[in-house]
Short mmCIF file of C-alpha atoms in Angstrom, two decimals:
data_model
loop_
_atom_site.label_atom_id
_atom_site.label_comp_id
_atom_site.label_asym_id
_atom_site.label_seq_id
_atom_site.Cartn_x
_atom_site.Cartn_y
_atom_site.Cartn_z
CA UNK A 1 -13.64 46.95 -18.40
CA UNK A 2 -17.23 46.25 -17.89
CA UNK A 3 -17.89 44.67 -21.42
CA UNK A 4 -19.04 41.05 -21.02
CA UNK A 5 -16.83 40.74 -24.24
CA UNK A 6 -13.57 41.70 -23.20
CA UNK A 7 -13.86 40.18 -19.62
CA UNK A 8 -14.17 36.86 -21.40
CA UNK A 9 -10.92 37.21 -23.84
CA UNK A 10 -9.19 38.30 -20.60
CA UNK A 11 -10.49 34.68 -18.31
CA UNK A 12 -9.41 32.33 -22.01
CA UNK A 13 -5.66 34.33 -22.00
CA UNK A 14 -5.52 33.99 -18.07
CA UNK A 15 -5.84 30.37 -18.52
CA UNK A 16 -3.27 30.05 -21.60
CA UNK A 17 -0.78 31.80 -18.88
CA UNK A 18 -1.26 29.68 -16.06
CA UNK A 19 -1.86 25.95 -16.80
CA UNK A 20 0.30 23.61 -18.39
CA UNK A 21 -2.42 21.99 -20.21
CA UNK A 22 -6.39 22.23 -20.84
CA UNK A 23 -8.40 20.01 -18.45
CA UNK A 24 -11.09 18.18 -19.85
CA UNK A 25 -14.42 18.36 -17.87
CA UNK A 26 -13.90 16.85 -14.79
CA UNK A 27 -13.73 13.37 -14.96
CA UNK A 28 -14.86 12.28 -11.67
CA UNK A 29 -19.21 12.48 -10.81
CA UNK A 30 -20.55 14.54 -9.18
CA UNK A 31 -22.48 12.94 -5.45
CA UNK A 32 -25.87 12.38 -5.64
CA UNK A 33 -28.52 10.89 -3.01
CA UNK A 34 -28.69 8.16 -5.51
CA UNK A 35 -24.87 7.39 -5.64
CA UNK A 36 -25.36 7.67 -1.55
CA UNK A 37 -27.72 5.27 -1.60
CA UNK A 38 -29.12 5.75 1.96
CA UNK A 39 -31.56 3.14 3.54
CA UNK A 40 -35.30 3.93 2.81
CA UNK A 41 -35.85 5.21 6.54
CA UNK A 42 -37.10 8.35 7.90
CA UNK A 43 -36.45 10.16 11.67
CA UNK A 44 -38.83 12.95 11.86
CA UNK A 45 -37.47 15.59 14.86
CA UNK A 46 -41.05 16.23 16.46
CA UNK A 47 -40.96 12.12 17.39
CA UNK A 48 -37.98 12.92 19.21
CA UNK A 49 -39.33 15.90 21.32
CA UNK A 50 -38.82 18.93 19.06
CA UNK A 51 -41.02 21.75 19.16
CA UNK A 52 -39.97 24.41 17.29
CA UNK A 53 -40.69 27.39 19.54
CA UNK A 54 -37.87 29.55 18.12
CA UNK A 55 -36.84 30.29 22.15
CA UNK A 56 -36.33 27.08 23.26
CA UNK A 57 -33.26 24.89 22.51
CA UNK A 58 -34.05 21.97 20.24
CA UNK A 59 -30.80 20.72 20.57
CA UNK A 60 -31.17 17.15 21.89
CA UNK A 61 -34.01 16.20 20.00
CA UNK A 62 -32.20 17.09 16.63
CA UNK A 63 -29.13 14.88 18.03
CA UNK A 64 -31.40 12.31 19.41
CA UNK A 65 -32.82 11.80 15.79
CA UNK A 66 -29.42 11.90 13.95
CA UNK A 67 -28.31 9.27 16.58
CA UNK A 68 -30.87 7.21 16.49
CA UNK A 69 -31.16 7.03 12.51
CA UNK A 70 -27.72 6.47 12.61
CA UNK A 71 -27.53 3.41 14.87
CA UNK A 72 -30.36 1.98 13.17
CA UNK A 73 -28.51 1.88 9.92
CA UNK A 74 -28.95 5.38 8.15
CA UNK A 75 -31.59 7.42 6.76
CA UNK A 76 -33.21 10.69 6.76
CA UNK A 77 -33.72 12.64 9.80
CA UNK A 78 -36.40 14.83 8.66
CA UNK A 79 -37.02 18.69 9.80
CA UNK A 80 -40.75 19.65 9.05
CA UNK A 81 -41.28 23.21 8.40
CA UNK A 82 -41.11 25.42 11.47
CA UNK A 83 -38.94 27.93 13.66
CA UNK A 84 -36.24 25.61 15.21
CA UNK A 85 -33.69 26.98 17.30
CA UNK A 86 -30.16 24.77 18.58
CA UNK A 87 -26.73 24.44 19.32
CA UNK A 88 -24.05 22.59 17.84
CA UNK A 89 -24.71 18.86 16.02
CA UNK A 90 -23.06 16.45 14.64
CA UNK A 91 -24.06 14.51 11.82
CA UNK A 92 -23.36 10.59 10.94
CA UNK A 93 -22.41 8.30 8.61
CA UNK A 94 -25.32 7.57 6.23
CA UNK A 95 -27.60 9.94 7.34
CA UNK A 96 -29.50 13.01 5.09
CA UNK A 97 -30.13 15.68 7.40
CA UNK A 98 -33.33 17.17 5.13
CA UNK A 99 -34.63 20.56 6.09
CA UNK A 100 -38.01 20.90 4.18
CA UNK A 101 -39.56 23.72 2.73
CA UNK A 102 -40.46 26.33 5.84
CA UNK A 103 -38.38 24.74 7.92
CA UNK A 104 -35.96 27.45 9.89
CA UNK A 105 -33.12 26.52 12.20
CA UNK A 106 -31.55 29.43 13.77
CA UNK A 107 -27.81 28.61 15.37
CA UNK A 108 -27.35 29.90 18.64
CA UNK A 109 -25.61 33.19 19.33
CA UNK A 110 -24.14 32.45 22.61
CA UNK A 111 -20.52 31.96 22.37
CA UNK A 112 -20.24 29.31 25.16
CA UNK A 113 -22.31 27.47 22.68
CA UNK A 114 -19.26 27.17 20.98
CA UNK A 115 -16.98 25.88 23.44
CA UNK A 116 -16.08 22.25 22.88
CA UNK A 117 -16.68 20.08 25.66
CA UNK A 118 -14.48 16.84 26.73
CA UNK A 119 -16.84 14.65 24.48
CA UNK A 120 -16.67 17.17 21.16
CA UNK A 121 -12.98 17.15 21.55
CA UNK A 122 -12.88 13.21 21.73
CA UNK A 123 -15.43 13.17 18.59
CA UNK A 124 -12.82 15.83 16.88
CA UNK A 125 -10.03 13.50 17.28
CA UNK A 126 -7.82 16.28 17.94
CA UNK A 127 -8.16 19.73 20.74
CA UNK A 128 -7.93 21.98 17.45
CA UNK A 129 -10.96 21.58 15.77
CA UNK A 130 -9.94 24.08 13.11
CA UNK A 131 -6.51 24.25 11.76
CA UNK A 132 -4.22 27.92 12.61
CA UNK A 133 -7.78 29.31 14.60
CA UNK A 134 -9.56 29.56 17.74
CA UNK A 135 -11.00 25.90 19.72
CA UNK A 136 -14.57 26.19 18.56
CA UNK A 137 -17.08 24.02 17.11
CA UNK A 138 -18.81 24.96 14.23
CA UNK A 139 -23.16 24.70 14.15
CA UNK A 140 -22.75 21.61 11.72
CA UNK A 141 -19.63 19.27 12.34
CA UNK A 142 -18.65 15.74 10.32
CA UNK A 143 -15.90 14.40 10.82
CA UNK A 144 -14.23 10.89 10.03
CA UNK A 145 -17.66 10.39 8.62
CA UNK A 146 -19.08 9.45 4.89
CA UNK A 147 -22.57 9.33 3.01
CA UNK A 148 -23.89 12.35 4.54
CA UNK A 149 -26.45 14.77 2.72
CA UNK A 150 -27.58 17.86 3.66
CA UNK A 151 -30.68 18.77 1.33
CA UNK A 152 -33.92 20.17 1.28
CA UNK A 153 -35.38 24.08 0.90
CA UNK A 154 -34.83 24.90 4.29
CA UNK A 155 -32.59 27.73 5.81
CA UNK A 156 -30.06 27.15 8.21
CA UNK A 157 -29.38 30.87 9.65
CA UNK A 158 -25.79 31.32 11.82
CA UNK A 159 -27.18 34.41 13.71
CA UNK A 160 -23.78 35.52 13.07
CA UNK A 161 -24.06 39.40 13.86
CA UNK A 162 -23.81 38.98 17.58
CA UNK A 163 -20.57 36.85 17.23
CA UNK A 164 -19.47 39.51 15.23
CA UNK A 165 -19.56 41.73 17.52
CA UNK A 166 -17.04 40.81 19.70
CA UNK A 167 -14.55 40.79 16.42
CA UNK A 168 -15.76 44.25 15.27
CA UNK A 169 -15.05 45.41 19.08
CA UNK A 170 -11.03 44.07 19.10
CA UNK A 171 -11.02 45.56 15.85
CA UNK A 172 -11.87 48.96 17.57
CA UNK A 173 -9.57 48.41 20.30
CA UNK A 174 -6.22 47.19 18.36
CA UNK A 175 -6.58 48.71 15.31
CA UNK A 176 -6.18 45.43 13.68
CA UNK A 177 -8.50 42.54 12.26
CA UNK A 178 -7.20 39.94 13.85
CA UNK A 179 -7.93 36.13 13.54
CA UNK A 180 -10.79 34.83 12.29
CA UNK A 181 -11.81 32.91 15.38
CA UNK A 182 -15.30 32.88 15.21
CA UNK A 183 -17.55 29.80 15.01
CA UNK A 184 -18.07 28.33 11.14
CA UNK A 185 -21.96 26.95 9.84
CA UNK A 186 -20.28 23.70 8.73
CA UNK A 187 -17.27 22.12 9.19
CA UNK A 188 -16.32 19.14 7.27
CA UNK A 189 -13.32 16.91 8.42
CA UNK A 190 -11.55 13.44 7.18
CA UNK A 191 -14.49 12.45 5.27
CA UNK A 192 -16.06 11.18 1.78
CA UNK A 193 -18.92 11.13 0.03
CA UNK A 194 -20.64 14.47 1.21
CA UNK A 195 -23.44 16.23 -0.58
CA UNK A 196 -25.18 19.60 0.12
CA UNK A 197 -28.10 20.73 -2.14
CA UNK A 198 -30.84 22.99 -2.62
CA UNK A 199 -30.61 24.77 0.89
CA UNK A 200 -30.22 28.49 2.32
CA UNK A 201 -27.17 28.75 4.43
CA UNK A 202 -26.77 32.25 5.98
CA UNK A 203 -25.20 34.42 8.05
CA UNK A 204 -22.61 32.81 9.44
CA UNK A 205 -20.61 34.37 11.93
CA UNK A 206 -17.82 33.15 10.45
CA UNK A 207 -16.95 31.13 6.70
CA UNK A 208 -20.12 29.13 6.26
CA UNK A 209 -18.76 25.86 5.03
CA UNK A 210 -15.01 25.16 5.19
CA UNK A 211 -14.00 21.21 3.71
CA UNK A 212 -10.85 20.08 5.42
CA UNK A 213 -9.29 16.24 4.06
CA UNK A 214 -12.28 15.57 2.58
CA UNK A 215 -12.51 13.41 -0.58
CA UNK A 216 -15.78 13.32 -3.29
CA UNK A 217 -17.83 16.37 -1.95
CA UNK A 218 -20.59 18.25 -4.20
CA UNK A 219 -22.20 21.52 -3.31
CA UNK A 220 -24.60 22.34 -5.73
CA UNK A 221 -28.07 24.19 -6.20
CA UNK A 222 -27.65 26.35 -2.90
CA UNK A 223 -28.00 30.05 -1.95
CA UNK A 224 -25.27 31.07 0.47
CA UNK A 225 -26.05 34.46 1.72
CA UNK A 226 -24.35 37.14 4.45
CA UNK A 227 -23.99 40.95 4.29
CA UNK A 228 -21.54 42.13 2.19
CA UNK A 229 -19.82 44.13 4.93
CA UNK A 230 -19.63 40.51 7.75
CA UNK A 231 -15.78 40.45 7.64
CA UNK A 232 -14.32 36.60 6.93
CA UNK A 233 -17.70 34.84 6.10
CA UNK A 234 -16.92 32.89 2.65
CA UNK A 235 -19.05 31.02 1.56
CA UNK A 236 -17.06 27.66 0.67
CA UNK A 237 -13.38 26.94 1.86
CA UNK A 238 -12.10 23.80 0.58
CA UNK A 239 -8.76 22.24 2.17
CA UNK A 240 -6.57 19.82 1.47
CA UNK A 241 -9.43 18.36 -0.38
CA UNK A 242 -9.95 16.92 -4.05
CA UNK A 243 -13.11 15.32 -6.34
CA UNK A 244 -14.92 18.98 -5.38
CA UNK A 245 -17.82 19.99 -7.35
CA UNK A 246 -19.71 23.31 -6.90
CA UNK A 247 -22.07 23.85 -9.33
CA UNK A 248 -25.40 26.01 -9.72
CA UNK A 249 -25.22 27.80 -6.49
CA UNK A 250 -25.98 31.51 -6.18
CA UNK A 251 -23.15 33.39 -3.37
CA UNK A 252 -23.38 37.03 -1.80
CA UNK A 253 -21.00 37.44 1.00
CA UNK A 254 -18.40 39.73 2.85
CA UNK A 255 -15.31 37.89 1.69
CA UNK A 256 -14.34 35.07 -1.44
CA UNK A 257 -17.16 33.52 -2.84
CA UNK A 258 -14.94 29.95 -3.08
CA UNK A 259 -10.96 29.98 -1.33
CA UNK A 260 -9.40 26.92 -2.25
CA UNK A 261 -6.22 26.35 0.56
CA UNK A 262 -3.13 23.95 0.60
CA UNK A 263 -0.96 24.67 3.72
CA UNK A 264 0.67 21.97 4.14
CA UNK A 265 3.47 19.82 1.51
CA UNK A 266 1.10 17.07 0.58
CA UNK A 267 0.20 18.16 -2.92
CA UNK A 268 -3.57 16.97 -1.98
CA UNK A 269 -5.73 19.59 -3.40
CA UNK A 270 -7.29 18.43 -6.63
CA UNK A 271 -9.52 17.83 -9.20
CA UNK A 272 -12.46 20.75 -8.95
CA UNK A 273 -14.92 21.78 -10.93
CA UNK A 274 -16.98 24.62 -10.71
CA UNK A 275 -19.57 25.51 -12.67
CA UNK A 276 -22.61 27.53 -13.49
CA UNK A 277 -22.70 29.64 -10.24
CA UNK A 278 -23.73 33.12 -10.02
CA UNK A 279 -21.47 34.97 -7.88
CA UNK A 280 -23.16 38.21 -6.82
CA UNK A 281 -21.30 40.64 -3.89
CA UNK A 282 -18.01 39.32 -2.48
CA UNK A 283 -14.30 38.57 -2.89
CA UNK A 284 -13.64 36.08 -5.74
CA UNK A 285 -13.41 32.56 -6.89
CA UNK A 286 -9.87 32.38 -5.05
CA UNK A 287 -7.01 30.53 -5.15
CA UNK A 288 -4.63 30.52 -2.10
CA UNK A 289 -4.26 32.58 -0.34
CA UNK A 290 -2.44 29.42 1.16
CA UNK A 291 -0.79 27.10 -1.17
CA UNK A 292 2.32 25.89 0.04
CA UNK A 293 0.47 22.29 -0.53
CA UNK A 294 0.24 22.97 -3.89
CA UNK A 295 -3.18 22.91 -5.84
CA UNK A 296 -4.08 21.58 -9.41
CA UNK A 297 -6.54 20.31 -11.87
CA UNK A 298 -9.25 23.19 -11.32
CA UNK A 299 -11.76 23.85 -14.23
CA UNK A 300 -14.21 26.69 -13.85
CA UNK A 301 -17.04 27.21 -16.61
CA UNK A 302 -19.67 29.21 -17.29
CA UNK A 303 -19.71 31.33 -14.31
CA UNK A 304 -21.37 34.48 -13.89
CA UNK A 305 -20.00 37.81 -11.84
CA UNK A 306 -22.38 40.34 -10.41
CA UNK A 307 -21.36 43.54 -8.27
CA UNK A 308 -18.45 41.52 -6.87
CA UNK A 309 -15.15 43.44 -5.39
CA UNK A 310 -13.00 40.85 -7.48
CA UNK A 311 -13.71 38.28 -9.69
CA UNK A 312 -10.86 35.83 -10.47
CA UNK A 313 -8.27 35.80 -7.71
CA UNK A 314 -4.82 33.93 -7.41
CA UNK A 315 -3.18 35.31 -3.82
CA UNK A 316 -0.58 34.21 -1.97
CA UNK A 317 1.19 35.45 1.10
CA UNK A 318 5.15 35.83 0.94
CA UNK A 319 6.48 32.33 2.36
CA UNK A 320 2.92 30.79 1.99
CA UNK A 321 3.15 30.39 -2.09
CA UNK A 322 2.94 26.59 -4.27
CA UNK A 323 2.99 25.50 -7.32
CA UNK A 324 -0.55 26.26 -8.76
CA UNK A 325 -1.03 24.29 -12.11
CA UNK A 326 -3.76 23.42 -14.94
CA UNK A 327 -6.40 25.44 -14.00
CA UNK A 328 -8.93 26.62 -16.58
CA UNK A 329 -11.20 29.52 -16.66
CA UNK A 330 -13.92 29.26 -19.40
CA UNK A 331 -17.11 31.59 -20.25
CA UNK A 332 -16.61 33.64 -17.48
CA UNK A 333 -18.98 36.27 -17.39
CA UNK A 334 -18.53 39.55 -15.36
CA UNK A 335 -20.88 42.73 -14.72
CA UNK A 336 -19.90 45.87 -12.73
CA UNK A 337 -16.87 43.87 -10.71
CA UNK A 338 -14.26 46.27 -9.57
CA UNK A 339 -11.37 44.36 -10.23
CA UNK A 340 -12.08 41.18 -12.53
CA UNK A 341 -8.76 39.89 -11.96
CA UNK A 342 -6.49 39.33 -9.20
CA UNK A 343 -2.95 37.96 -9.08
CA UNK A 344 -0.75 38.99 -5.90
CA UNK A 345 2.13 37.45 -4.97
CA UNK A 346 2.37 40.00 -1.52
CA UNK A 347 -1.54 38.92 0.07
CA UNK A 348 -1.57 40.72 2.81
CA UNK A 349 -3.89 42.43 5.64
CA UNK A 350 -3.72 46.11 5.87
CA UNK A 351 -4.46 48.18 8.22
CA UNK A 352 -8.41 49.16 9.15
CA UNK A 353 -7.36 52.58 10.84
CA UNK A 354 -7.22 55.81 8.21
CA UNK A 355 -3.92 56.29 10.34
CA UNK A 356 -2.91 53.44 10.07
CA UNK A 357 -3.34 53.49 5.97
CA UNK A 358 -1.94 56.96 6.34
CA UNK A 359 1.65 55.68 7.85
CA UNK A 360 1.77 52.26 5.92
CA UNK A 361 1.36 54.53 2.60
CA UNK A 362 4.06 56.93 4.12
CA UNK A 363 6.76 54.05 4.38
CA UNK A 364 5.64 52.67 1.06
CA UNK A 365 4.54 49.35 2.92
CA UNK A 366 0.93 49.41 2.20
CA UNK A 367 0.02 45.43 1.01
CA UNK A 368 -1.38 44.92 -2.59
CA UNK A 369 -4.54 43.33 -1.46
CA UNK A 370 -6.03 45.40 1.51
CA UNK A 371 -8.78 42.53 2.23
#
């Protein structure tokens, strides 16, 4: 099964079997930082105190700068190339939050970092943050915003190994993975017009950018990185979102490389197309494994697989499952991927003790999909 060959005759008869008709390219554009167009203004972070020691919180003066560009109408808020270090921020309408070349900005590691505040819970509109997890920020947070860019050839880095910890440890204790509640890089909420290009995002601690309502939102041209073995860090979660375009980006991660969700009966995940990524270790382009919501109109071209676990994956859990419909898979290529493709009905989490594996396989109740 490792011929590029057959791998490709096996994506063109997947999509005869599952879509109801062939999409044409997507027929929405893509977002741009022309189609933004954001006011000619720059807000560079060192005029608003930062000094990039790498020990030192530059926290304020990033916000500071994002407000302040913000209020004035919109523009770029401009990271020059140093060691930054900061918690949480929240960006604003209009703004491009532009990380240059040799620019660094490390997210703290200190879970009270997390914690949302009386303020962050008023700017969240809601005391869950994330939906079905844990009350935590994420590093980067929009919400009810629009016109927002995140660009440059910068590296945002989650320091996610020490928030890990704590997972790895109830992992030890229980016997069981348990939730994912762990901070995400970016969260996205209620919002439009979103671009991210050209950056390094890495290891997150959790999924590194997770989409939620969010309407006309392009990913393109970025490296998303995290050890193969950092349990739950995807690399792009869409939600209840639609007009989605990832395109160009190269992925290595410790879970799916894109999981596109629906949980809840508003048929409002749609219209995606993904294209041209190189998708090295890591889970799958993935469907579900929620989607009660229903998800459609999903074209996927000329795609590359490298040393992945899975390639294409359509998952469900039993009384999470939708209506999936017209989704295309075209020139898909795969190389050494263990299982190229997925398509369980019974998603569910297995055990992470051997005696644990040991009894589930004695009772015959050990899940399809171990992951």
């Amino acid at each position: 099964m490792e011929s590029k060959n057959s791998l490709k005759l096996l994506t063109v008869f997947t999509s005869a079997l599952f879509t109801s008709s062939v999409m044409a390219e997507a027929a929405f554009k893509p977002v741009t930082l022309e189609s933004l167009n954001l006011p000619d203004r720059t807000c560079n972070i060192r005029d608003y105190g930062a000094e990039a020691t790498g020990i030192w919180y530059d926290t304020k003066a990033f916000q500071a700068a994002i407000d302040d560009c913000a209020a004035k109408g919109g523009g770029t808020v401009r990271v020059p190339a140093g060691f930054y270090l900061s918690e949480p921020l929240f960006l604003k309408d209009n703004i491009n939050f532009h990380l240059e070349k040799g620019a660094i900005l490390q997210a703290a590691a200190e879970k009270p970092a997390y914690t949302p505040s009386d303020a962050t819970k008023k700017w969240a509109g809601t005391e869950k943050l994330w939906p079905n997890a844990e009350n935590w920020l994420a590093f980067l947070n929009i919400a009810e915003s629009k016109n927002i860019a995140v660009t440059g050839e910068g590296i945002i880095d989650g320091q996610g190994s020490a928030l890990l910890e704590a997972f790895r440890a109830n992992a030890r204790k229980t016997g069981s993975k348990g939730p994912t509640n762990r901070p995400r890089m970016v969260f996205i909420k209620n919002s439009s017009n979103i671009l991210i290009e050209n950056l390094t995002l890495q290891n997150s601690p959790s999924f590194h950018i997770v989409f939620f309502n969010t309407e006309n939102i392009t990913i393109n041209n970025t490296k998303i990185f995290a050890p193969e073995w950092w349990e739950n860090t995807d690399a792009i979660d869409p939600m209840h979102s639609r007009y989605v375009t990832i395109t160009g980006n190269t992925i290595s991660c410790g879970d799916d490389h894109v999981a596109i969700k629906s949980v809840f009966n508003d048929d409002n995940t749609h219209d995606f197309y993904i294209a041209r990524n190189t998708f090295l270790e890591g889970r799958g382009l993935s469907i579900g494994s929620e989607s009660s919501g229903g998800i459609r109109n999903i074209l996927a071209e000329d795609n590359t697989f490298e040393n992945a676990m899975y390639g294409i994956r359509i998952k469900s859990p039993r009384g999470k499952g939708g209506l999936v419909s017209n989704v295309v898979y075209k020139n898909t290529e795969m190389t050494n991927v263990e299982t190229p493709i997925v398509l369980a009905g019974y998603y569910k989490g297995g055990p992470v003790t051997e005696a644990g594996r040991v009894d589930a396989l004695q009772k015959g109740s050990l899940p399809v999909d171990l992951c």
